Amino acid sequence: TYTHIWKPMLQAKFDGDFSNTPATYIWSRLVRMKSTRGGASQKEEAGHLIGGYITLLNAMAD
């Protein structure tokens, strides 16, 4: 699991230098991702803003 999932993710997230990544980061990531799953099917329910956060900021400014 570490070699195939966590190591590539940490390398991408921290530009290859993840030797000092706190355990609290990994724990909070697991908790956050688990919270996107609900119901008996356990399908993920997450999304993203098309256009990024600027879309939200522009809508709030209007």
mmCIF file as Biopython writes it, N, C-alpha, C and O atoms, coordinates in Angstrom:
data_model
#
loop_
_atom_site.group_PDB
_atom_site.id
_atom_site.type_symbol
_atom_site.label_atom_id
_atom_site.label_alt_id
_atom_site.label_comp_id
_atom_site.label_asym_id
_atom_site.label_entity_id
_atom_site.label_seq_id
_atom_site.pdbx_PDB_ins_code
_atom_site.Cartn_x
_atom_site.Cartn_y
_atom_site.Cartn_z
_atom_site.occupancy
_atom_site.B_iso_or_equiv
_atom_site.auth_seq_id
_atom_site.auth_asym_id
_atom_site.pdbx_PDB_model_num
ATOM 1   N N  . THR A ? 1  ? 0.827   -1.193 0.000   1.0 0.0 1  A 1 
ATOM 2   C CA . THR A ? 1  ? 0.000   0.000  0.000   1.0 0.0 1  A 1 
ATOM 3   C C  . THR A ? 1  ? 0.868   1.252  0.000   1.0 0.0 1  A 1 
ATOM 4   O O  . THR A ? 1  ? 0.606   2.188  -0.755  1.0 0.0 1  A 1 
ATOM 5   N N  . TYR A ? 2  ? 1.890   1.274  0.833   1.0 0.0 2  A 1 
ATOM 6   C CA . TYR A ? 2  ? 2.756   2.455  0.903   1.0 0.0 2  A 1 
ATOM 7   C C  . TYR A ? 2  ? 3.437   2.728  -0.439  1.0 0.0 2  A 1 
ATOM 8   O O  . TYR A ? 2  ? 3.421   3.857  -0.928  1.0 0.0 2  A 1 
ATOM 9   N N  . THR A ? 3  ? 4.039   1.687  -1.033  1.0 0.0 3  A 1 
ATOM 10  C CA . THR A ? 3  ? 4.790   1.858  -2.273  1.0 0.0 3  A 1 
ATOM 11  C C  . THR A ? 3  ? 3.911   2.296  -3.429  1.0 0.0 3  A 1 
ATOM 12  O O  . THR A ? 3  ? 4.317   3.130  -4.238  1.0 0.0 3  A 1 
ATOM 13  N N  . HIS A ? 4  ? 2.711   1.743  -3.513  1.0 0.0 4  A 1 
ATOM 14  C CA . HIS A ? 4  ? 1.851   2.009  -4.664  1.0 0.0 4  A 1 
ATOM 15  C C  . HIS A ? 4  ? 0.903   3.184  -4.480  1.0 0.0 4  A 1 
ATOM 16  O O  . HIS A ? 4  ? 0.485   3.786  -5.469  1.0 0.0 4  A 1 
ATOM 17  N N  . ILE A ? 5  ? 0.555   3.526  -3.255  1.0 0.0 5  A 1 
ATOM 18  C CA . ILE A ? 5  ? -0.426  4.597  -3.035  1.0 0.0 5  A 1 
ATOM 19  C C  . ILE A ? 5  ? 0.186   5.787  -2.309  1.0 0.0 5  A 1 
ATOM 20  O O  . ILE A ? 5  ? 0.221   6.892  -2.850  1.0 0.0 5  A 1 
ATOM 21  N N  . TRP A ? 6  ? 0.669   5.572  -1.091  1.0 0.0 6  A 1 
ATOM 22  C CA . TRP A ? 6  ? 1.117   6.692  -0.258  1.0 0.0 6  A 1 
ATOM 23  C C  . TRP A ? 6  ? 2.386   7.355  -0.765  1.0 0.0 6  A 1 
ATOM 24  O O  . TRP A ? 6  ? 2.460   8.584  -0.803  1.0 0.0 6  A 1 
ATOM 25  N N  . LYS A ? 7  ? 3.387   6.575  -1.154  1.0 0.0 7  A 1 
ATOM 26  C CA . LYS A ? 7  ? 4.657   7.162  -1.590  1.0 0.0 7  A 1 
ATOM 27  C C  . LYS A ? 7  ? 4.478   8.070  -2.806  1.0 0.0 7  A 1 
ATOM 28  O O  . LYS A ? 7  ? 4.957   9.203  -2.769  1.0 0.0 7  A 1 
ATOM 29  N N  . PRO A ? 8  ? 3.809   7.634  -3.891  1.0 0.0 8  A 1 
ATOM 30  C CA . PRO A ? 8  ? 3.614   8.540  -5.026  1.0 0.0 8  A 1 
ATOM 31  C C  . PRO A ? 8  ? 2.782   9.771  -4.664  1.0 0.0 8  A 1 
ATOM 32  O O  . PRO A ? 8  ? 3.052   10.868 -5.154  1.0 0.0 8  A 1 
ATOM 33  N N  . MET A ? 9  ? 1.767   9.592  -3.804  1.0 0.0 9  A 1 
ATOM 34  C CA . MET A ? 9  ? 0.937   10.729 -3.411  1.0 0.0 9  A 1 
ATOM 35  C C  . MET A ? 9  ? 1.754   11.751 -2.620  1.0 0.0 9  A 1 
ATOM 36  O O  . MET A ? 9  ? 1.659   12.952 -2.869  1.0 0.0 9  A 1 
ATOM 37  N N  . LEU A ? 10 ? 2.549   11.275 -1.675  1.0 0.0 10 A 1 
ATOM 38  C CA . LEU A ? 10 ? 3.365   12.177 -0.867  1.0 0.0 10 A 1 
ATOM 39  C C  . LEU A ? 10 ? 4.448   12.852 -1.701  1.0 0.0 10 A 1 
ATOM 40  O O  . LEU A ? 10 ? 4.744   14.028 -1.493  1.0 0.0 10 A 1 
ATOM 41  N N  . GLN A ? 11 ? 5.042   12.117 -2.645  1.0 0.0 11 A 1 
ATOM 42  C CA . GLN A ? 11 ? 6.045   12.716 -3.522  1.0 0.0 11 A 1 
ATOM 43  C C  . GLN A ? 11 ? 5.434   13.829 -4.363  1.0 0.0 11 A 1 
ATOM 44  O O  . GLN A ? 11 ? 6.053   14.878 -4.542  1.0 0.0 11 A 1 
ATOM 45  N N  . ALA A ? 12 ? 4.241   13.615 -4.875  1.0 0.0 12 A 1 
ATOM 46  C CA . ALA A ? 12 ? 3.574   14.639 -5.684  1.0 0.0 12 A 1 
ATOM 47  C C  . ALA A ? 12 ? 3.163   15.834 -4.834  1.0 0.0 12 A 1 
ATOM 48  O O  . ALA A ? 12 ? 3.315   16.980 -5.259  1.0 0.0 12 A 1 
ATOM 49  N N  . LYS A ? 13 ? 2.654   15.580 -3.659  1.0 0.0 13 A 1 
ATOM 50  C CA . LYS A ? 13 ? 2.163   16.649 -2.788  1.0 0.0 13 A 1 
ATOM 51  C C  . LYS A ? 13 ? 3.292   17.528 -2.262  1.0 0.0 13 A 1 
ATOM 52  O O  . LYS A ? 13 ? 3.145   18.748 -2.191  1.0 0.0 13 A 1 
ATOM 53  N N  . PHE A ? 14 ? 4.415   16.920 -1.894  1.0 0.0 14 A 1 
ATOM 54  C CA . PHE A ? 14 ? 5.497   17.650 -1.239  1.0 0.0 14 A 1 
ATOM 55  C C  . PHE A ? 14 ? 6.743   17.771 -2.106  1.0 0.0 14 A 1 
ATOM 56  O O  . PHE A ? 14 ? 7.846   17.911 -1.579  1.0 0.0 14 A 1 
ATOM 57  N N  . ASP A ? 15 ? 6.589   17.720 -3.419  1.0 0.0 15 A 1 
ATOM 58  C CA . ASP A ? 15 ? 7.716   17.894 -4.350  1.0 0.0 15 A 1 
ATOM 59  C C  . ASP A ? 15 ? 8.861   16.920 -4.084  1.0 0.0 15 A 1 
ATOM 60  O O  . ASP A ? 15 ? 10.028  17.295 -4.198  1.0 0.0 15 A 1 
ATOM 61  N N  . GLY A ? 16 ? 8.547   15.701 -3.738  1.0 0.0 16 A 1 
ATOM 62  C CA . GLY A ? 16 ? 9.549   14.673 -3.538  1.0 0.0 16 A 1 
ATOM 63  C C  . GLY A ? 16 ? 10.155  14.615 -2.147  1.0 0.0 16 A 1 
ATOM 64  O O  . GLY A ? 16 ? 10.705  13.581 -1.767  1.0 0.0 16 A 1 
ATOM 65  N N  . ASP A ? 17 ? 10.073  15.700 -1.371  1.0 0.0 17 A 1 
ATOM 66  C CA . ASP A ? 17 ? 10.665  15.713 -0.030  1.0 0.0 17 A 1 
ATOM 67  C C  . ASP A ? 17 ? 9.564   15.619 1.018   1.0 0.0 17 A 1 
ATOM 68  O O  . ASP A ? 17 ? 9.014   16.631 1.454   1.0 0.0 17 A 1 
ATOM 69  N N  . PHE A ? 18 ? 9.256   14.405 1.409   1.0 0.0 18 A 1 
ATOM 70  C CA . PHE A ? 18 ? 8.190   14.200 2.384   1.0 0.0 18 A 1 
ATOM 71  C C  . PHE A ? 18 ? 8.705   13.516 3.641   1.0 0.0 18 A 1 
ATOM 72  O O  . PHE A ? 18 ? 7.927   12.950 4.409   1.0 0.0 18 A 1 
ATOM 73  N N  . SER A ? 19 ? 10.005  13.567 3.850   1.0 0.0 19 A 1 
ATOM 74  C CA . SER A ? 19 ? 10.597  12.863 4.993   1.0 0.0 19 A 1 
ATOM 75  C C  . SER A ? 19 ? 10.137  13.423 6.335   1.0 0.0 19 A 1 
ATOM 76  O O  . SER A ? 19 ? 10.166  12.713 7.340   1.0 0.0 19 A 1 
ATOM 77  N N  . ASN A ? 20 ? 9.714   14.679 6.366   1.0 0.0 20 A 1 
ATOM 78  C CA . ASN A ? 20 ? 9.256   15.286 7.621   1.0 0.0 20 A 1 
ATOM 79  C C  . ASN A ? 20 ? 7.745   15.512 7.649   1.0 0.0 20 A 1 
ATOM 80  O O  . ASN A ? 20 ? 7.253   16.365 8.388   1.0 0.0 20 A 1 
ATOM 81  N N  . THR A ? 21 ? 7.021   14.752 6.848   1.0 0.0 21 A 1 
ATOM 82  C CA . THR A ? 21 ? 5.569   14.885 6.816   1.0 0.0 21 A 1 
ATOM 83  C C  . THR A ? 21 ? 4.987   14.407 8.144   1.0 0.0 21 A 1 
ATOM 84  O O  . THR A ? 21 ? 5.226   13.269 8.549   1.0 0.0 21 A 1 
ATOM 85  N N  . PRO A ? 22 ? 4.231   15.261 8.821   1.0 0.0 22 A 1 
ATOM 86  C CA . PRO A ? 22 ? 3.681   14.857 10.114  1.0 0.0 22 A 1 
ATOM 87  C C  . PRO A ? 22 ? 2.611   13.769 9.973   1.0 0.0 22 A 1 
ATOM 88  O O  . PRO A ? 22 ? 1.861   13.737 8.997   1.0 0.0 22 A 1 
ATOM 89  N N  . ALA A ? 23 ? 2.561   12.900 10.949  1.0 0.0 23 A 1 
ATOM 90  C CA . ALA A ? 23 ? 1.542   11.847 10.962  1.0 0.0 23 A 1 
ATOM 91  C C  . ALA A ? 23 ? 0.147   12.455 11.012  1.0 0.0 23 A 1 
ATOM 92  O O  . ALA A ? 23 ? -0.812  11.851 10.534  1.0 0.0 23 A 1 
ATOM 93  N N  . THR A ? 24 ? 0.029   13.653 11.591  1.0 0.0 24 A 1 
ATOM 94  C CA . THR A ? 24 ? -1.282  14.304 11.656  1.0 0.0 24 A 1 
ATOM 95  C C  . THR A ? 24 ? -1.802  14.653 10.273  1.0 0.0 24 A 1 
ATOM 96  O O  . THR A ? 24 ? -3.015  14.668 10.063  1.0 0.0 24 A 1 
ATOM 97  N N  . TYR A ? 25 ? -0.912  14.937 9.315   1.0 0.0 25 A 1 
ATOM 98  C CA . TYR A ? 25 ? -1.344  15.202 7.940   1.0 0.0 25 A 1 
ATOM 99  C C  . TYR A ? 25 ? -1.974  13.946 7.353   1.0 0.0 25 A 1 
ATOM 100 O O  . TYR A ? 25 ? -3.058  13.996 6.771   1.0 0.0 25 A 1 
ATOM 101 N N  . ILE A ? 26 ? -1.288  12.824 7.512   1.0 0.0 26 A 1 
ATOM 102 C CA . ILE A ? 26 ? -1.795  11.569 6.961   1.0 0.0 26 A 1 
ATOM 103 C C  . ILE A ? 26 ? -3.111  11.193 7.628   1.0 0.0 26 A 1 
ATOM 104 O O  . ILE A ? 26 ? -4.050  10.769 6.955   1.0 0.0 26 A 1 
ATOM 105 N N  . TRP A ? 27 ? -3.184  11.345 8.936   1.0 0.0 27 A 1 
ATOM 106 C CA . TRP A ? 27 ? -4.416  11.039 9.665   1.0 0.0 27 A 1 
ATOM 107 C C  . TRP A ? 27 ? -5.563  11.924 9.185   1.0 0.0 27 A 1 
ATOM 108 O O  . TRP A ? 27 ? -6.655  11.425 8.915   1.0 0.0 27 A 1 
ATOM 109 N N  . SER A ? 28 ? -5.327  13.234 9.075   1.0 0.0 28 A 1 
ATOM 110 C CA . SER A ? 28 ? -6.405  14.140 8.668   1.0 0.0 28 A 1 
ATOM 111 C C  . SER A ? 28 ? -6.845  13.866 7.237   1.0 0.0 28 A 1 
ATOM 112 O O  . SER A ? 28 ? -8.023  14.017 6.912   1.0 0.0 28 A 1 
ATOM 113 N N  . ARG A ? 29 ? -5.923  13.470 6.389   1.0 0.0 29 A 1 
ATOM 114 C CA . ARG A ? 29 ? -6.262  13.122 5.004   1.0 0.0 29 A 1 
ATOM 115 C C  . ARG A ? 29 ? -7.176  11.898 4.976   1.0 0.0 29 A 1 
ATOM 116 O O  . ARG A ? 29 ? -8.167  11.875 4.246   1.0 0.0 29 A 1 
ATOM 117 N N  . LEU A ? 30 ? -6.845  10.893 5.762   1.0 0.0 30 A 1 
ATOM 118 C CA . LEU A ? 30 ? -7.688  9.696  5.828   1.0 0.0 30 A 1 
ATOM 119 C C  . LEU A ? 30 ? -9.081  10.025 6.342   1.0 0.0 30 A 1 
ATOM 120 O O  . LEU A ? 30 ? -10.074 9.555  5.787   1.0 0.0 30 A 1 
ATOM 121 N N  . VAL A ? 31 ? -9.161  10.824 7.393   1.0 0.0 31 A 1 
ATOM 122 C CA . VAL A ? 31 ? -10.454 11.195 7.969   1.0 0.0 31 A 1 
ATOM 123 C C  . VAL A ? 31 ? -11.276 11.986 6.960   1.0 0.0 31 A 1 
ATOM 124 O O  . VAL A ? 31 ? -12.472 11.741 6.801   1.0 0.0 31 A 1 
ATOM 125 N N  . ARG A ? 32 ? -10.636 12.936 6.278   1.0 0.0 32 A 1 
ATOM 126 C CA . ARG A ? 32 ? -11.355 13.766 5.306   1.0 0.0 32 A 1 
ATOM 127 C C  . ARG A ? 32 ? -11.879 12.928 4.147   1.0 0.0 32 A 1 
ATOM 128 O O  . ARG A ? 32 ? -13.025 13.102 3.731   1.0 0.0 32 A 1 
ATOM 129 N N  . MET A ? 33 ? -11.062 12.025 3.621   1.0 0.0 33 A 1 
ATOM 130 C CA . MET A ? 33 ? -11.495 11.210 2.493   1.0 0.0 33 A 1 
ATOM 131 C C  . MET A ? 33 ? -12.586 10.221 2.911   1.0 0.0 33 A 1 
ATOM 132 O O  . MET A ? 33 ? -13.499 9.945  2.133   1.0 0.0 33 A 1 
ATOM 133 N N  . LYS A ? 34 ? -12.501 9.690  4.122   1.0 0.0 34 A 1 
ATOM 134 C CA . LYS A ? 34 ? -13.545 8.778  4.591   1.0 0.0 34 A 1 
ATOM 135 C C  . LYS A ? 34 ? -14.869 9.510  4.754   1.0 0.0 34 A 1 
ATOM 136 O O  . LYS A ? 34 ? -15.930 8.922  4.543   1.0 0.0 34 A 1 
ATOM 137 N N  . SER A ? 35 ? -14.822 10.783 5.126   1.0 0.0 35 A 1 
ATOM 138 C CA . SER A ? 35 ? -16.052 11.539 5.345   1.0 0.0 35 A 1 
ATOM 139 C C  . SER A ? 35 ? -16.789 11.848 4.047   1.0 0.0 35 A 1 
ATOM 140 O O  . SER A ? 35 ? -17.943 12.274 4.090   1.0 0.0 35 A 1 
ATOM 141 N N  . THR A ? 36 ? -16.148 11.642 2.883   1.0 0.0 36 A 1 
ATOM 142 C CA . THR A ? 36 ? -16.834 11.874 1.611   1.0 0.0 36 A 1 
ATOM 143 C C  . THR A ? 36 ? -17.643 10.666 1.174   1.0 0.0 36 A 1 
ATOM 144 O O  . THR A ? 36 ? -18.337 10.712 0.159   1.0 0.0 36 A 1 
ATOM 145 N N  . ARG A ? 37 ? -17.556 9.599  1.927   1.0 0.0 37 A 1 
ATOM 146 C CA . ARG A ? 37 ? -18.303 8.386  1.580   1.0 0.0 37 A 1 
ATOM 147 C C  . ARG A ? 37 ? -19.507 8.256  2.501   1.0 0.0 37 A 1 
ATOM 148 O O  . ARG A ? 37 ? -19.416 8.485  3.707   1.0 0.0 37 A 1 
ATOM 149 N N  . GLY A ? 38 ? -20.630 7.886  1.910   1.0 0.0 38 A 1 
ATOM 150 C CA . GLY A ? 38 ? -21.824 7.777  2.730   1.0 0.0 38 A 1 
ATOM 151 C C  . GLY A ? 38 ? -22.759 6.700  2.228   1.0 0.0 38 A 1 
ATOM 152 O O  . GLY A ? 38 ? -22.675 6.271  1.077   1.0 0.0 38 A 1 
ATOM 153 N N  . GLY A ? 39 ? -23.634 6.276  3.086   1.0 0.0 39 A 1 
ATOM 154 C CA . GLY A ? 39 ? -24.636 5.294  2.711   1.0 0.0 39 A 1 
ATOM 155 C C  . GLY A ? 39 ? -24.081 3.885  2.630   1.0 0.0 39 A 1 
ATOM 156 O O  . GLY A ? 39 ? -22.899 3.641  2.872   1.0 0.0 39 A 1 
ATOM 157 N N  . ALA A ? 40 ? -24.962 2.972  2.284   1.0 0.0 40 A 1 
ATOM 158 C CA . ALA A ? 40 ? -24.585 1.564  2.225   1.0 0.0 40 A 1 
ATOM 159 C C  . ALA A ? 40 ? -23.626 1.274  1.078   1.0 0.0 40 A 1 
ATOM 160 O O  . ALA A ? 40 ? -22.799 0.366  1.173   1.0 0.0 40 A 1 
ATOM 161 N N  . SER A ? 41 ? -23.732 2.047  -0.016  1.0 0.0 41 A 1 
ATOM 162 C CA . SER A ? 41 ? -22.891 1.782  -1.181  1.0 0.0 41 A 1 
ATOM 163 C C  . SER A ? 41 ? -21.457 2.245  -0.975  1.0 0.0 41 A 1 
ATOM 164 O O  . SER A ? 41 ? -20.551 1.781  -1.668  1.0 0.0 41 A 1 
ATOM 165 N N  . GLN A ? 42 ? -21.238 3.166  -0.019  1.0 0.0 42 A 1 
ATOM 166 C CA . GLN A ? 42 ? -19.917 3.720  0.268   1.0 0.0 42 A 1 
ATOM 167 C C  . GLN A ? 42 ? -19.281 4.375  -0.959  1.0 0.0 42 A 1 
ATOM 168 O O  . GLN A ? 42 ? -18.059 4.376  -1.105  1.0 0.0 42 A 1 
ATOM 169 N N  . LYS A ? 43 ? -20.123 4.934  -1.843  1.0 0.0 43 A 1 
ATOM 170 C CA . LYS A ? 43 ? -19.601 5.656  -3.002  1.0 0.0 43 A 1 
ATOM 171 C C  . LYS A ? 43 ? -19.153 7.040  -2.564  1.0 0.0 43 A 1 
ATOM 172 O O  . LYS A ? 43 ? -19.769 7.670  -1.705  1.0 0.0 43 A 1 
ATOM 173 N N  . GLU A ? 44 ? -18.072 7.495  -3.171  1.0 0.0 44 A 1 
ATOM 174 C CA . GLU A ? 44 ? -17.517 8.792  -2.804  1.0 0.0 44 A 1 
ATOM 175 C C  . GLU A ? 44 ? -18.416 9.922  -3.293  1.0 0.0 44 A 1 
ATOM 176 O O  . GLU A ? 44 ? -18.913 9.894  -4.419  1.0 0.0 44 A 1 
ATOM 177 N N  . GLU A ? 45 ? -18.614 10.905 -2.438  1.0 0.0 45 A 1 
ATOM 178 C CA . GLU A ? 45 ? -19.435 12.062 -2.772  1.0 0.0 45 A 1 
ATOM 179 C C  . GLU A ? 45 ? -18.608 13.332 -2.591  1.0 0.0 45 A 1 
ATOM 180 O O  . GLU A ? 45 ? -18.780 14.068 -1.619  1.0 0.0 45 A 1 
ATOM 181 N N  . ALA A ? 46 ? -17.722 13.571 -3.527  1.0 0.0 46 A 1 
ATOM 182 C CA . ALA A ? 46 ? -16.887 14.772 -3.488  1.0 0.0 46 A 1 
ATOM 183 C C  . ALA A ? 46 ? -16.994 15.456 -4.844  1.0 0.0 46 A 1 
ATOM 184 O O  . ALA A ? 46 ? -17.386 14.838 -5.834  1.0 0.0 46 A 1 
ATOM 185 N N  . GLY A ? 47 ? -16.652 16.705 -4.878  1.0 0.0 47 A 1 
ATOM 186 C CA . GLY A ? 47 ? -16.734 17.428 -6.136  1.0 0.0 47 A 1 
ATOM 187 C C  . GLY A ? 47 ? -15.705 18.534 -6.200  1.0 0.0 47 A 1 
ATOM 188 O O  . GLY A ? 47 ? -14.852 18.667 -5.323  1.0 0.0 47 A 1 
ATOM 189 N N  . HIS A ? 48 ? -15.802 19.325 -7.255  1.0 0.0 48 A 1 
ATOM 190 C CA . HIS A ? 48 ? -14.902 20.458 -7.409  1.0 0.0 48 A 1 
ATOM 191 C C  . HIS A ? 48 ? -15.637 21.586 -8.116  1.0 0.0 48 A 1 
ATOM 192 O O  . HIS A ? 48 ? -16.653 21.360 -8.774  1.0 0.0 48 A 1 
ATOM 193 N N  . LEU A ? 49 ? -15.127 22.780 -7.981  1.0 0.0 49 A 1 
ATOM 194 C CA . LEU A ? 49 ? -15.709 23.935 -8.653  1.0 0.0 49 A 1 
ATOM 195 C C  . LEU A ? 49 ? -15.125 24.049 -10.051 1.0 0.0 49 A 1 
ATOM 196 O O  . LEU A ? 49 ? -13.906 24.098 -10.217 1.0 0.0 49 A 1 
ATOM 197 N N  . ILE A ? 50 ? -15.986 24.092 -11.052 1.0 0.0 50 A 1 
ATOM 198 C CA . ILE A ? 50 ? -15.510 24.308 -12.413 1.0 0.0 50 A 1 
ATOM 199 C C  . ILE A ? 50 ? -14.992 25.738 -12.487 1.0 0.0 50 A 1 
ATOM 200 O O  . ILE A ? 50 ? -15.724 26.682 -12.191 1.0 0.0 50 A 1 
ATOM 201 N N  . GLY A ? 51 ? -13.755 25.897 -12.874 1.0 0.0 51 A 1 
ATOM 202 C CA . GLY A ? 51 ? -13.136 27.216 -12.912 1.0 0.0 51 A 1 
ATOM 203 C C  . GLY A ? 51 ? -12.362 27.541 -11.653 1.0 0.0 51 A 1 
ATOM 204 O O  . GLY A ? 51 ? -11.725 28.591 -11.575 1.0 0.0 51 A 1 
ATOM 205 N N  . GLY A ? 52 ? -12.404 26.654 -10.658 1.0 0.0 52 A 1 
ATOM 206 C CA . GLY A ? 52 ? -11.655 26.851 -9.425  1.0 0.0 52 A 1 
ATOM 207 C C  . GLY A ? 52 ? -12.342 27.797 -8.456  1.0 0.0 52 A 1 
ATOM 208 O O  . GLY A ? 52 ? -13.498 28.177 -8.641  1.0 0.0 52 A 1 
ATOM 209 N N  . TYR A ? 53 ? -11.605 28.167 -7.419  1.0 0.0 53 A 1 
ATOM 210 C CA . TYR A ? 53 ? -12.159 29.012 -6.361  1.0 0.0 53 A 1 
ATOM 211 C C  . TYR A ? 53 ? -12.497 30.418 -6.835  1.0 0.0 53 A 1 
ATOM 212 O O  . TYR A ? 53 ? -13.308 31.101 -6.209  1.0 0.0 53 A 1 
ATOM 213 N N  . ILE A ? 54 ? -11.891 30.861 -7.928  1.0 0.0 54 A 1 
ATOM 214 C CA . ILE A ? 54 ? -12.204 32.200 -8.436  1.0 0.0 54 A 1 
ATOM 215 C C  . ILE A ? 54 ? -13.676 32.293 -8.816  1.0 0.0 54 A 1 
ATOM 216 O O  . ILE A ? 54 ? -14.270 33.367 -8.716  1.0 0.0 54 A 1 
ATOM 217 N N  . THR A ? 55 ? -14.274 31.189 -9.251  1.0 0.0 55 A 1 
ATOM 218 C CA . THR A ? 55 ? -15.701 31.152 -9.566  1.0 0.0 55 A 1 
ATOM 219 C C  . THR A ? 55 ? -16.526 31.489 -8.331  1.0 0.0 55 A 1 
ATOM 220 O O  . THR A ? 55 ? -17.461 32.286 -8.405  1.0 0.0 55 A 1 
ATOM 221 N N  . LEU A ? 56 ? -16.186 30.888 -7.206  1.0 0.0 56 A 1 
ATOM 222 C CA . LEU A ? 56 ? -16.882 31.154 -5.951  1.0 0.0 56 A 1 
ATOM 223 C C  . LEU A ? 56 ? -16.652 32.592 -5.499  1.0 0.0 56 A 1 
ATOM 224 O O  . LEU A ? 56 ? -17.594 33.275 -5.098  1.0 0.0 56 A 1 
ATOM 225 N N  . LEU A ? 57 ? -15.418 33.049 -5.560  1.0 0.0 57 A 1 
ATOM 226 C CA . LEU A ? 57 ? -15.104 34.409 -5.125  1.0 0.0 57 A 1 
ATOM 227 C C  . LEU A ? 57 ? -15.818 35.455 -5.973  1.0 0.0 57 A 1 
ATOM 228 O O  . LEU A ? 57 ? -16.313 36.451 -5.445  1.0 0.0 57 A 1 
ATOM 229 N N  . ASN A ? 58 ? -15.873 35.235 -7.279  1.0 0.0 58 A 1 
ATOM 230 C CA . ASN A ? 58 ? -16.589 36.172 -8.156  1.0 0.0 58 A 1 
ATOM 231 C C  . ASN A ? 58 ? -18.078 36.193 -7.845  1.0 0.0 58 A 1 
ATOM 232 O O  . ASN A ? 58 ? -18.697 37.257 -7.842  1.0 0.0 58 A 1 
ATOM 233 N N  . ALA A ? 59 ? -18.658 35.027 -7.583  1.0 0.0 59 A 1 
ATOM 234 C CA . ALA A ? 59 ? -20.083 34.959 -7.249  1.0 0.0 59 A 1 
ATOM 235 C C  . ALA A ? 59 ? -20.362 35.656 -5.926  1.0 0.0 59 A 1 
ATOM 236 O O  . ALA A ? 59 ? -21.394 36.310 -5.778  1.0 0.0 59 A 1 
ATOM 237 N N  . MET A ? 60 ? -19.463 35.527 -4.974  1.0 0.0 60 A 1 
ATOM 238 C CA . MET A ? 60 ? -19.648 36.189 -3.684  1.0 0.0 60 A 1 
ATOM 239 C C  . MET A ? 60 ? -19.497 37.704 -3.809  1.0 0.0 60 A 1 
ATOM 240 O O  . MET A ? 60 ? -20.128 38.455 -3.066  1.0 0.0 60 A 1 
ATOM 241 N N  . ALA A ? 61 ? -18.671 38.148 -4.734  1.0 0.0 61 A 1 
ATOM 242 C CA . ALA A ? 61 ? -18.443 39.583 -4.918  1.0 0.0 61 A 1 
ATOM 243 C C  . ALA A ? 61 ? -19.625 40.260 -5.603  1.0 0.0 61 A 1 
ATOM 244 O O  . ALA A ? 61 ? -19.834 41.462 -5.440  1.0 0.0 61 A 1 
ATOM 245 N N  . ASP A ? 62 ? -20.396 39.493 -6.367  1.0 0.0 62 A 1 
ATOM 246 C CA . ASP A ? 62 ? -21.553 40.073 -7.091  1.0 0.0 62 A 1 
ATOM 247 C C  . ASP A ? 62 ? -22.698 40.411 -6.173  1.0 0.0 62 A 1 
ATOM 248 O O  . ASP A ? 62 ? -23.731 40.901 -6.629  1.0 0.0 62 A 1 
#
